[in-house]
PDB file of C-alpha atoms in Angstrom:
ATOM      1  CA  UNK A 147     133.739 174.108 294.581  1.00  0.00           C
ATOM      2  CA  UNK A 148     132.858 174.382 291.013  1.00  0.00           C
ATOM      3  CA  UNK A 149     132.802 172.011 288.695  1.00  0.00           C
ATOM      4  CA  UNK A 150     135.846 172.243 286.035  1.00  0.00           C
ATOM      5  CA  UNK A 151     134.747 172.319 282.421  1.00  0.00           C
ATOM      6  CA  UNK A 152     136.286 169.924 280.901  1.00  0.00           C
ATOM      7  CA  UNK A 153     138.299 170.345 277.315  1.00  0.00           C
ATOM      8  CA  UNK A 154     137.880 168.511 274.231  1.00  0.00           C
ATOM      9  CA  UNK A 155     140.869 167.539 272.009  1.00  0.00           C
ATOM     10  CA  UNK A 156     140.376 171.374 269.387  1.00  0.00           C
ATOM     11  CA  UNK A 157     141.761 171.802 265.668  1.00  0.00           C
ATOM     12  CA  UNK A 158     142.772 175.282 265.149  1.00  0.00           C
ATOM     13  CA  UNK A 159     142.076 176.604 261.635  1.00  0.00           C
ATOM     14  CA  UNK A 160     143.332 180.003 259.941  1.00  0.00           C
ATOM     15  CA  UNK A 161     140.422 182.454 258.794  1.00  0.00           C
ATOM     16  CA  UNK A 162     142.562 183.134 255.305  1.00  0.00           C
ATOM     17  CA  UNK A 163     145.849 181.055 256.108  1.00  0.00           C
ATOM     18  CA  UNK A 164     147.391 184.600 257.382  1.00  0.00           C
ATOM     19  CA  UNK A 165     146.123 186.852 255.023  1.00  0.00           C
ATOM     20  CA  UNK A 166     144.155 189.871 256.208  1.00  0.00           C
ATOM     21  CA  UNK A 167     141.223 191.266 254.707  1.00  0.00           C
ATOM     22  CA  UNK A 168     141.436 195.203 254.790  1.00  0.00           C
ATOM     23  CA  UNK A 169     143.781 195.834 251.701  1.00  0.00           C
ATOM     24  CA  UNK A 170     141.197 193.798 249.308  1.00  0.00           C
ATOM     25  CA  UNK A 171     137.838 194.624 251.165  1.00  0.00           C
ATOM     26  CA  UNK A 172     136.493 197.426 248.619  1.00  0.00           C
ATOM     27  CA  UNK A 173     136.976 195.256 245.219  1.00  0.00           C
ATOM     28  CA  UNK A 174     135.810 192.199 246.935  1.00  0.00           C
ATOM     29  CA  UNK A 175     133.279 193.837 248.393  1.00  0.00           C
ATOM     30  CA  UNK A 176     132.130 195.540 244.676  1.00  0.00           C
ATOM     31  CA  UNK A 177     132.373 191.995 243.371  1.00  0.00           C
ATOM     32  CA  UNK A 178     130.124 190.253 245.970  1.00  0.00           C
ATOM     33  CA  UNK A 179     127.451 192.983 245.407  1.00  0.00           C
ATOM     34  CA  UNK A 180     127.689 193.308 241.882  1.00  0.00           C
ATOM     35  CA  UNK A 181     127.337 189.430 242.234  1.00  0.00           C
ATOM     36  CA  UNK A 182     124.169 189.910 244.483  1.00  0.00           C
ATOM     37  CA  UNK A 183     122.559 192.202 241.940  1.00  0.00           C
ATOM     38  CA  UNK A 184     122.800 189.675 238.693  1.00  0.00           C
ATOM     39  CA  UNK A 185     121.613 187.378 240.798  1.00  0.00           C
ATOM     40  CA  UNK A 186     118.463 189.594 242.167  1.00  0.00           C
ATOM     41  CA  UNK A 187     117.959 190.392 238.406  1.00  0.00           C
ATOM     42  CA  UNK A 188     117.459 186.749 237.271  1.00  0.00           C
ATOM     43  CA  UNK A 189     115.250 186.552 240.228  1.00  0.00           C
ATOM     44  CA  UNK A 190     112.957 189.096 238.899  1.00  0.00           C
ATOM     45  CA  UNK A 191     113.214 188.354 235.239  1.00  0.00           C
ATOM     46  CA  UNK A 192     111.716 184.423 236.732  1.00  0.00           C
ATOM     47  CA  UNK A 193     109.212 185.874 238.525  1.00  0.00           C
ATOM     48  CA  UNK A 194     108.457 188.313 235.230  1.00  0.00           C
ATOM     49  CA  UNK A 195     108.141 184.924 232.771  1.00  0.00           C
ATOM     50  CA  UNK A 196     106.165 183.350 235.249  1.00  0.00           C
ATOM     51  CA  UNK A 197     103.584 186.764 235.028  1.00  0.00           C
ATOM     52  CA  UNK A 198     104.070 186.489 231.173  1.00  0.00           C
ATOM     53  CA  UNK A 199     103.254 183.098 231.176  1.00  0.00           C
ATOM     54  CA  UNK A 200      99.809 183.445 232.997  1.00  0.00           C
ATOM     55  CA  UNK A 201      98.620 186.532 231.444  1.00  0.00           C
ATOM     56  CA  UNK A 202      99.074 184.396 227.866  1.00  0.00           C
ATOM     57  CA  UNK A 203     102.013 186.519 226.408  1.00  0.00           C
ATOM     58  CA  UNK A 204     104.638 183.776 226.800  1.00  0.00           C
ATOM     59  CA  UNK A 205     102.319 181.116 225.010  1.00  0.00           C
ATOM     60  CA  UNK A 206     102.367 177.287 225.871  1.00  0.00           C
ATOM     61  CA  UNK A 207     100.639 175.138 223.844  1.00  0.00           C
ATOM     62  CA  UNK A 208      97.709 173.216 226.124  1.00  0.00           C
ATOM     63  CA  UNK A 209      99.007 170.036 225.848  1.00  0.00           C
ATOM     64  CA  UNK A 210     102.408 171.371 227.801  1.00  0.00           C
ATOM     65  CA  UNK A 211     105.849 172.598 226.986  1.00  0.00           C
ATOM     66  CA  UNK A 212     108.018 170.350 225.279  1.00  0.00           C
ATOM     67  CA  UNK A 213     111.559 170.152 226.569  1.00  0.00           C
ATOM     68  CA  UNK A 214     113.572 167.338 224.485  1.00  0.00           C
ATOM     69  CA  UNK A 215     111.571 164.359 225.547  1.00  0.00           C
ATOM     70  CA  UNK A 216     110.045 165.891 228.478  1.00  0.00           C
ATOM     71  CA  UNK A 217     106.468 167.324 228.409  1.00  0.00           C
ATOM     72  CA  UNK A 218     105.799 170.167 231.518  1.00  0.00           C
ATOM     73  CA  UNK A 219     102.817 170.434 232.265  1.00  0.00           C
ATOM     74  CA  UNK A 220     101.730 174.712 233.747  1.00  0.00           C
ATOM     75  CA  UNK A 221     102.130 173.803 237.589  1.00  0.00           C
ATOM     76  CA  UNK A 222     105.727 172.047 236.648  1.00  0.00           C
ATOM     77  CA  UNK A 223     106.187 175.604 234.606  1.00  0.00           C
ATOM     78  CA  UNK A 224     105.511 177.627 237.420  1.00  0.00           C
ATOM     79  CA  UNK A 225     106.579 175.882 239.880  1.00  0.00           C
ATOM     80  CA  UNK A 226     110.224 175.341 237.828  1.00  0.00           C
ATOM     81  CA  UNK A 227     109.988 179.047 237.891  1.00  0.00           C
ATOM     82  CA  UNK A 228     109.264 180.138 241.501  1.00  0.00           C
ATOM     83  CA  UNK A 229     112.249 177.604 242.623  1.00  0.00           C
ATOM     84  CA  UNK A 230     114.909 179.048 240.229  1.00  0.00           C
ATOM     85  CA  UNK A 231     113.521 182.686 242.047  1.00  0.00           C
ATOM     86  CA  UNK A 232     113.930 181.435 245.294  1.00  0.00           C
ATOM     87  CA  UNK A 233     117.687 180.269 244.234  1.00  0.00           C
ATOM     88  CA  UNK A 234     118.419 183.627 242.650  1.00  0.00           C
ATOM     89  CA  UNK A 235     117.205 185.720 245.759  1.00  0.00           C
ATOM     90  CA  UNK A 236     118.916 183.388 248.625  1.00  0.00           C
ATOM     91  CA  UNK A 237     121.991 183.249 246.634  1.00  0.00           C
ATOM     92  CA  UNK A 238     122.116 186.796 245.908  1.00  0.00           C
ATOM     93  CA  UNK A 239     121.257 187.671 249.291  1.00  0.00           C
ATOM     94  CA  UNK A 240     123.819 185.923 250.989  1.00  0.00           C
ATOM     95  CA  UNK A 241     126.668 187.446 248.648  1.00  0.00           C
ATOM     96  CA  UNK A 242     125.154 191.142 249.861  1.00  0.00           C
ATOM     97  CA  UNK A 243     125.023 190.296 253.418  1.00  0.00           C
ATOM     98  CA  UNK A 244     128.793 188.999 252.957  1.00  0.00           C
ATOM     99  CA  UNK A 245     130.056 192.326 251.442  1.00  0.00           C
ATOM    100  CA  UNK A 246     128.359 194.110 254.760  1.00  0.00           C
ATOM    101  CA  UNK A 247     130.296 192.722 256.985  1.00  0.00           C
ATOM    102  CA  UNK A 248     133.433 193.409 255.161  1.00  0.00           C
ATOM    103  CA  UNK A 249     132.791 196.646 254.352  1.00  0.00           C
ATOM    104  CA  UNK A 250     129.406 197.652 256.406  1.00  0.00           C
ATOM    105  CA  UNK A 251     127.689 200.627 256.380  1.00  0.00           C
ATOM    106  CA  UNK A 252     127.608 203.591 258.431  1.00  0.00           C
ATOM    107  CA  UNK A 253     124.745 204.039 260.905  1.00  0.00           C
ATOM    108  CA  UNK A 254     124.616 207.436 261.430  1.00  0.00           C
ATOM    109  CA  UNK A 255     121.207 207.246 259.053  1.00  0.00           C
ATOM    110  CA  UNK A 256     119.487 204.838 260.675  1.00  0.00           C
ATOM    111  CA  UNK A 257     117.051 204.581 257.660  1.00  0.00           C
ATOM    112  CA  UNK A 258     119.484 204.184 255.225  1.00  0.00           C
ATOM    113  CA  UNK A 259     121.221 201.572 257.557  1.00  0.00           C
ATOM    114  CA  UNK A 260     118.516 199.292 257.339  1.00  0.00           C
ATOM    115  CA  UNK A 261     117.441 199.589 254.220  1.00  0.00           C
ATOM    116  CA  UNK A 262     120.946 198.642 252.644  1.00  0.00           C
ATOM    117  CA  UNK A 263     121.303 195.643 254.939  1.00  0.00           C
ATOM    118  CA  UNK A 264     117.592 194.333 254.756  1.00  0.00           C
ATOM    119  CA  UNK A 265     118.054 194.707 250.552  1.00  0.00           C
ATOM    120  CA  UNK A 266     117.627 190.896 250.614  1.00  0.00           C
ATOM    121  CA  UNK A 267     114.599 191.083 251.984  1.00  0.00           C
ATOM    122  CA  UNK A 268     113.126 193.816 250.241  1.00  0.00           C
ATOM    123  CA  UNK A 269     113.954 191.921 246.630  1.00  0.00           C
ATOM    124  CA  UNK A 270     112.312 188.751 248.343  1.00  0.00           C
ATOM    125  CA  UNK A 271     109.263 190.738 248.207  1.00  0.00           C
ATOM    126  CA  UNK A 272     109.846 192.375 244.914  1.00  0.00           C
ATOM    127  CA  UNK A 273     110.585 189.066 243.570  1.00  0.00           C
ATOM    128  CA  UNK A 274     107.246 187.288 244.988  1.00  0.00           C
ATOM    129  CA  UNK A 275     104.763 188.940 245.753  1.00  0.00           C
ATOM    130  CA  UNK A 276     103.188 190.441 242.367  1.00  0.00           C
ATOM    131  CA  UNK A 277     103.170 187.144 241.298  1.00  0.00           C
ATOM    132  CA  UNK A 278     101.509 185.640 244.308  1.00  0.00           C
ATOM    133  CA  UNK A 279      99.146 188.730 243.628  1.00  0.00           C
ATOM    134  CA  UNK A 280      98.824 187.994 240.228  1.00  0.00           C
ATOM    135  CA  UNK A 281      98.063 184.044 240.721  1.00  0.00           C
ATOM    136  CA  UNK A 282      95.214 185.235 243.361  1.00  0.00           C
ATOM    137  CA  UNK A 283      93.635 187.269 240.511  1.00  0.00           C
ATOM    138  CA  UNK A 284      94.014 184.629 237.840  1.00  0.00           C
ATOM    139  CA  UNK A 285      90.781 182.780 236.471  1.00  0.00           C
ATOM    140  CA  UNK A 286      92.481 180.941 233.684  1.00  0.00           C
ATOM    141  CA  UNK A 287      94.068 178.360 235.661  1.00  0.00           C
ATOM    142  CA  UNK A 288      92.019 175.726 237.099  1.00  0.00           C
ATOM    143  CA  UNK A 289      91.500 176.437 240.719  1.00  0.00           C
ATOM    144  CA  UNK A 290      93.606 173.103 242.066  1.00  0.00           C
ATOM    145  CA  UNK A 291      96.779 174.324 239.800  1.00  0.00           C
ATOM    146  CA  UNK A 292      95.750 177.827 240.841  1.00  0.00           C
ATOM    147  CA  UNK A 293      95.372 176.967 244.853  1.00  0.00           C
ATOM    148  CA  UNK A 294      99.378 174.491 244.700  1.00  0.00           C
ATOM    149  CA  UNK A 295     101.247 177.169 242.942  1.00  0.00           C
ATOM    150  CA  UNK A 296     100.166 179.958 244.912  1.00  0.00           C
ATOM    151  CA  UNK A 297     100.652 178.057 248.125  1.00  0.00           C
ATOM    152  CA  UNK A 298     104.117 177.156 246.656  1.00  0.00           C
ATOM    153  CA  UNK A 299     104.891 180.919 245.577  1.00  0.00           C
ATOM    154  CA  UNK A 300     104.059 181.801 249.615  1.00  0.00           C
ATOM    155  CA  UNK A 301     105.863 179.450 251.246  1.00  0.00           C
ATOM    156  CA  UNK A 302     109.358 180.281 248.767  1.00  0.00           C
ATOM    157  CA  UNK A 303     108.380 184.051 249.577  1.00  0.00           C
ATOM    158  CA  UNK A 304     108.497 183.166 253.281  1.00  0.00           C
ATOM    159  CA  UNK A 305     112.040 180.974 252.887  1.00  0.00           C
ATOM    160  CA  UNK A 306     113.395 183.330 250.882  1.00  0.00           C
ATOM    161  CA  UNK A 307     112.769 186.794 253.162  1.00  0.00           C
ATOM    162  CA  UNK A 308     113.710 184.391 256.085  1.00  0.00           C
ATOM    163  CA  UNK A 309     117.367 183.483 254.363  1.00  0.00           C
ATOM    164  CA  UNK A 310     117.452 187.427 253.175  1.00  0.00           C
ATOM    165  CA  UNK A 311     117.395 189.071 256.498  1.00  0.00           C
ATOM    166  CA  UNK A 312     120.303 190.062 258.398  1.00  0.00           C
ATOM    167  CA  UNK A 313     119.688 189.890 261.354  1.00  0.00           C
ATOM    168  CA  UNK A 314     122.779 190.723 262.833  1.00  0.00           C
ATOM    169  CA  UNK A 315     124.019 193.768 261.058  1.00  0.00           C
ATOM    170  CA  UNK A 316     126.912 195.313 261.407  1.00  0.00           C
ATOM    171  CA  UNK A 317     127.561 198.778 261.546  1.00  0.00           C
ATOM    172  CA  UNK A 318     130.809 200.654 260.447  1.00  0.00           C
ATOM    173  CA  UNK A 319     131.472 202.384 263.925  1.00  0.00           C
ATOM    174  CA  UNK A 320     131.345 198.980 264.865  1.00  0.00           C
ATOM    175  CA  UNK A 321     133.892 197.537 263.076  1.00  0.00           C
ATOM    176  CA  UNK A 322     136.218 200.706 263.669  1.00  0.00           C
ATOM    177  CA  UNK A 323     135.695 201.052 267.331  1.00  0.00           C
ATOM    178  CA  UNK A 324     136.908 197.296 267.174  1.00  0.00           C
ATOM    179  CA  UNK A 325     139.676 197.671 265.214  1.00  0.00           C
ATOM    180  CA  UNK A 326     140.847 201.016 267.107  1.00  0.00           C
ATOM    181  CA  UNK A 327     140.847 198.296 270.237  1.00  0.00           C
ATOM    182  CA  UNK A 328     142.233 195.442 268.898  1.00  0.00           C
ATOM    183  CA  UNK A 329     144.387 196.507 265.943  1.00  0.00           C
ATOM    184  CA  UNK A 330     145.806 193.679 264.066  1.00  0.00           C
ATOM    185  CA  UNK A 331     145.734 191.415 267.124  1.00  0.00           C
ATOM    186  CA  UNK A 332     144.582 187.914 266.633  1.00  0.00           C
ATOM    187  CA  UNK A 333     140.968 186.793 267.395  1.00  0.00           C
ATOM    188  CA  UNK A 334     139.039 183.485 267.759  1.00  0.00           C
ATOM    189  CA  UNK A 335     135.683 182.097 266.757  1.00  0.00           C
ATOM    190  CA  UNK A 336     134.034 179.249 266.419  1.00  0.00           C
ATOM    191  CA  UNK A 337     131.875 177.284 263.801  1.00  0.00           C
ATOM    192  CA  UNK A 338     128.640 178.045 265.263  1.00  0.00           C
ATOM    193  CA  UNK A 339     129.252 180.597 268.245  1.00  0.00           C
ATOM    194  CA  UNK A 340     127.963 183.935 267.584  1.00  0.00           C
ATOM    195  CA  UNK A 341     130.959 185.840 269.461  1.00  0.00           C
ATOM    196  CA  UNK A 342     135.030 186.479 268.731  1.00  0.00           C
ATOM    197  CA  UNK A 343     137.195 186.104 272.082  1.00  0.00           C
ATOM    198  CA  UNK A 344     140.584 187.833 272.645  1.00  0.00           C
ATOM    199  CA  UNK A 345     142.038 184.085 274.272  1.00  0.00           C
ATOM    200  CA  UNK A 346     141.900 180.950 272.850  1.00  0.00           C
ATOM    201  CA  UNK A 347     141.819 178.979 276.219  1.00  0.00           C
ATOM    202  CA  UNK A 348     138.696 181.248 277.439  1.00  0.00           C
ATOM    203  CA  UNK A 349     136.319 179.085 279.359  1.00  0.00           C
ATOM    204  CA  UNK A 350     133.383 178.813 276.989  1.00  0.00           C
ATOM    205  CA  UNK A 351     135.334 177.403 274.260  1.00  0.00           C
ATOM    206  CA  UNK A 352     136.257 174.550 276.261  1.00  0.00           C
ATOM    207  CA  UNK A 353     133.958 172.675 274.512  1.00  0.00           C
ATOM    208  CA  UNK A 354     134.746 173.447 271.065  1.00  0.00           C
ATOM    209  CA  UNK A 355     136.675 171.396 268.741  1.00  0.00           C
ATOM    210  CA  UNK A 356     137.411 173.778 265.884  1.00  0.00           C
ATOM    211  CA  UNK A 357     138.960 176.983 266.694  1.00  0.00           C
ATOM    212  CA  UNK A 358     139.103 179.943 263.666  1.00  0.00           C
ATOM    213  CA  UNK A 359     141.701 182.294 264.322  1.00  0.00           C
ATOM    214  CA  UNK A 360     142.146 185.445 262.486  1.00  0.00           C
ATOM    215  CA  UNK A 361     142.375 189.312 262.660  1.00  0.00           C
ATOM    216  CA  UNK A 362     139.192 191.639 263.661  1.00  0.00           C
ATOM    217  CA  UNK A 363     138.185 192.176 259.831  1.00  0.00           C
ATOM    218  CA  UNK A 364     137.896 188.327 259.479  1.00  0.00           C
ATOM    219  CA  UNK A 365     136.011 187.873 262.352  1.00  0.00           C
ATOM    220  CA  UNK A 366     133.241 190.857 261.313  1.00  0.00           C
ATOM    221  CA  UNK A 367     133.502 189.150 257.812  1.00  0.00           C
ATOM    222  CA  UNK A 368     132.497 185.894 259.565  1.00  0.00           C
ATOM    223  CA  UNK A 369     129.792 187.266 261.282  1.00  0.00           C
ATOM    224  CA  UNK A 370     131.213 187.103 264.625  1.00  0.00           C
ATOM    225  CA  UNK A 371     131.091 190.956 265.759  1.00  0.00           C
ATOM    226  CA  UNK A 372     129.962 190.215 268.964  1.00  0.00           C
ATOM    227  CA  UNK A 373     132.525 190.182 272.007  1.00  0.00           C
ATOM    228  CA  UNK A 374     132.707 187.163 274.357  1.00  0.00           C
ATOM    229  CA  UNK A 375     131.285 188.591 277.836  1.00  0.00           C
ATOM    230  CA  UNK A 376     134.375 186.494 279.651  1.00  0.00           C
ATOM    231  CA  UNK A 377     137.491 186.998 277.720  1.00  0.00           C
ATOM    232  CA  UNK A 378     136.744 190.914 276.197  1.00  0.00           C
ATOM    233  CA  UNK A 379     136.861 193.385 278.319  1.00  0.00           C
ATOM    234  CA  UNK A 380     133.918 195.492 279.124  1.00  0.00           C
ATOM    235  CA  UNK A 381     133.852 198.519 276.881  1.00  0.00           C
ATOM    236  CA  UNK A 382     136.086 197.079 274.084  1.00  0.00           C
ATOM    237  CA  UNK A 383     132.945 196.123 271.491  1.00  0.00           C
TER     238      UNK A 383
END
């Protein structure tokens, strides 16, 4: 006989305390990405003053730059820059993945699919690599300062395209075909599970404490477009 799984004392939590997300998903959605792209943009214009800064067109006096009492020294500089890039691009890239999953894409173009939801990743690159390129090429910093920042600018390329990628996208057909299924039935998810289930009391949530409840469009918008292999039927993805 199989051993019962046994339940732990669960908090249920609404998605949007009851509201649904379809009549607002467009002008959010135009928000988040409009959001994403100012964001993107101070990425780039860091990574540009940064450039500027080594090729001697943004000048710094030798001794440092002199911020009230505060002198920075040109790794401090750069590195100050590269981090408030890395910010820009993982905070901008999270807002665009968001907006996907409200409103996602068609796949129908499959190269147009992944280019719109990998955009984080291809600013990441935009926003690092010429000047990783550029600090490779540089003779006018002393090779230590030369050897930490460029070691720096890799590893905040790496975090950043990391953070950037989606790697669960979500297609449109997706979300229809799920909506077509489910309608405006209610859903549930969990903090860190990966999948929506049709019933609350399905066997592999047993074990979870907070329960998210909410309609299809909340759970895509969650990132939780997957259907639980126990509690969804076959063939209703």
């Amino acid at each position: 006989m199989a051993k019962e799984t046994k339940r732990v004392e669960r908090k249920y939590v609404s998605a949007s305390k009851g509201e649904a997300v379809t009549k607002e998903a467009k002008p959010r959605t135009t928000g988040l990405r409009i959001g994403a792209v100012v964001l993107w943009l101070f990425a780039i214009a860091c990574e540009a003053l940064c450039i500027l800064y080594l090729n001697g067109t943004f000048f710094v006096p030798s001794e440092g730059l002199k911020i009230l009492s505060i002198t920075l020294q040109p790794m401090t500089i750069l590195i100050i820059g590269i981090v408030a890039d890395l910010i820009f691009v993982v905070i901008g890239s999270q807002l665009w993945k968001k907006a996907n999953h409200i409103n996602p894409i068609s796949k129908k173009n499959k190269v147009k699919f992944f280019l719109w939801n990998q955009m984080g990743l291809i600013v990441a690159v935009i926003a690092f690599m010429p000047l990783i390129i550029f600090l490779l090429k540089d003779k006018k910093l002393d090779a230590k300062t030369r050897k930490i920042v460029s070691v720096v600018a890799a590893i905040a390329l790496l975090v950043a395209g990391a953070a950037s990628i989606d790697w669960s996208p979500v297609s449109q057909e997706e979300l229809e075909e799920a909506k077509a299924t489910f309608g405006e039935g209610t859903v549930f998810w969990t903090t860190f599970g990966k999948s929506y289930h049709l019933e609350d009391n399905c066997r592999t949530l047993y074990r979870s404490r907070n329960i998210y409840h909410g309609t299809i469009e909340e759970a895509f918008e969650a990132n939780r477009h997957d259907p639980c292999d126990v509690c969804v039927p076959q063939g209703g993805e």
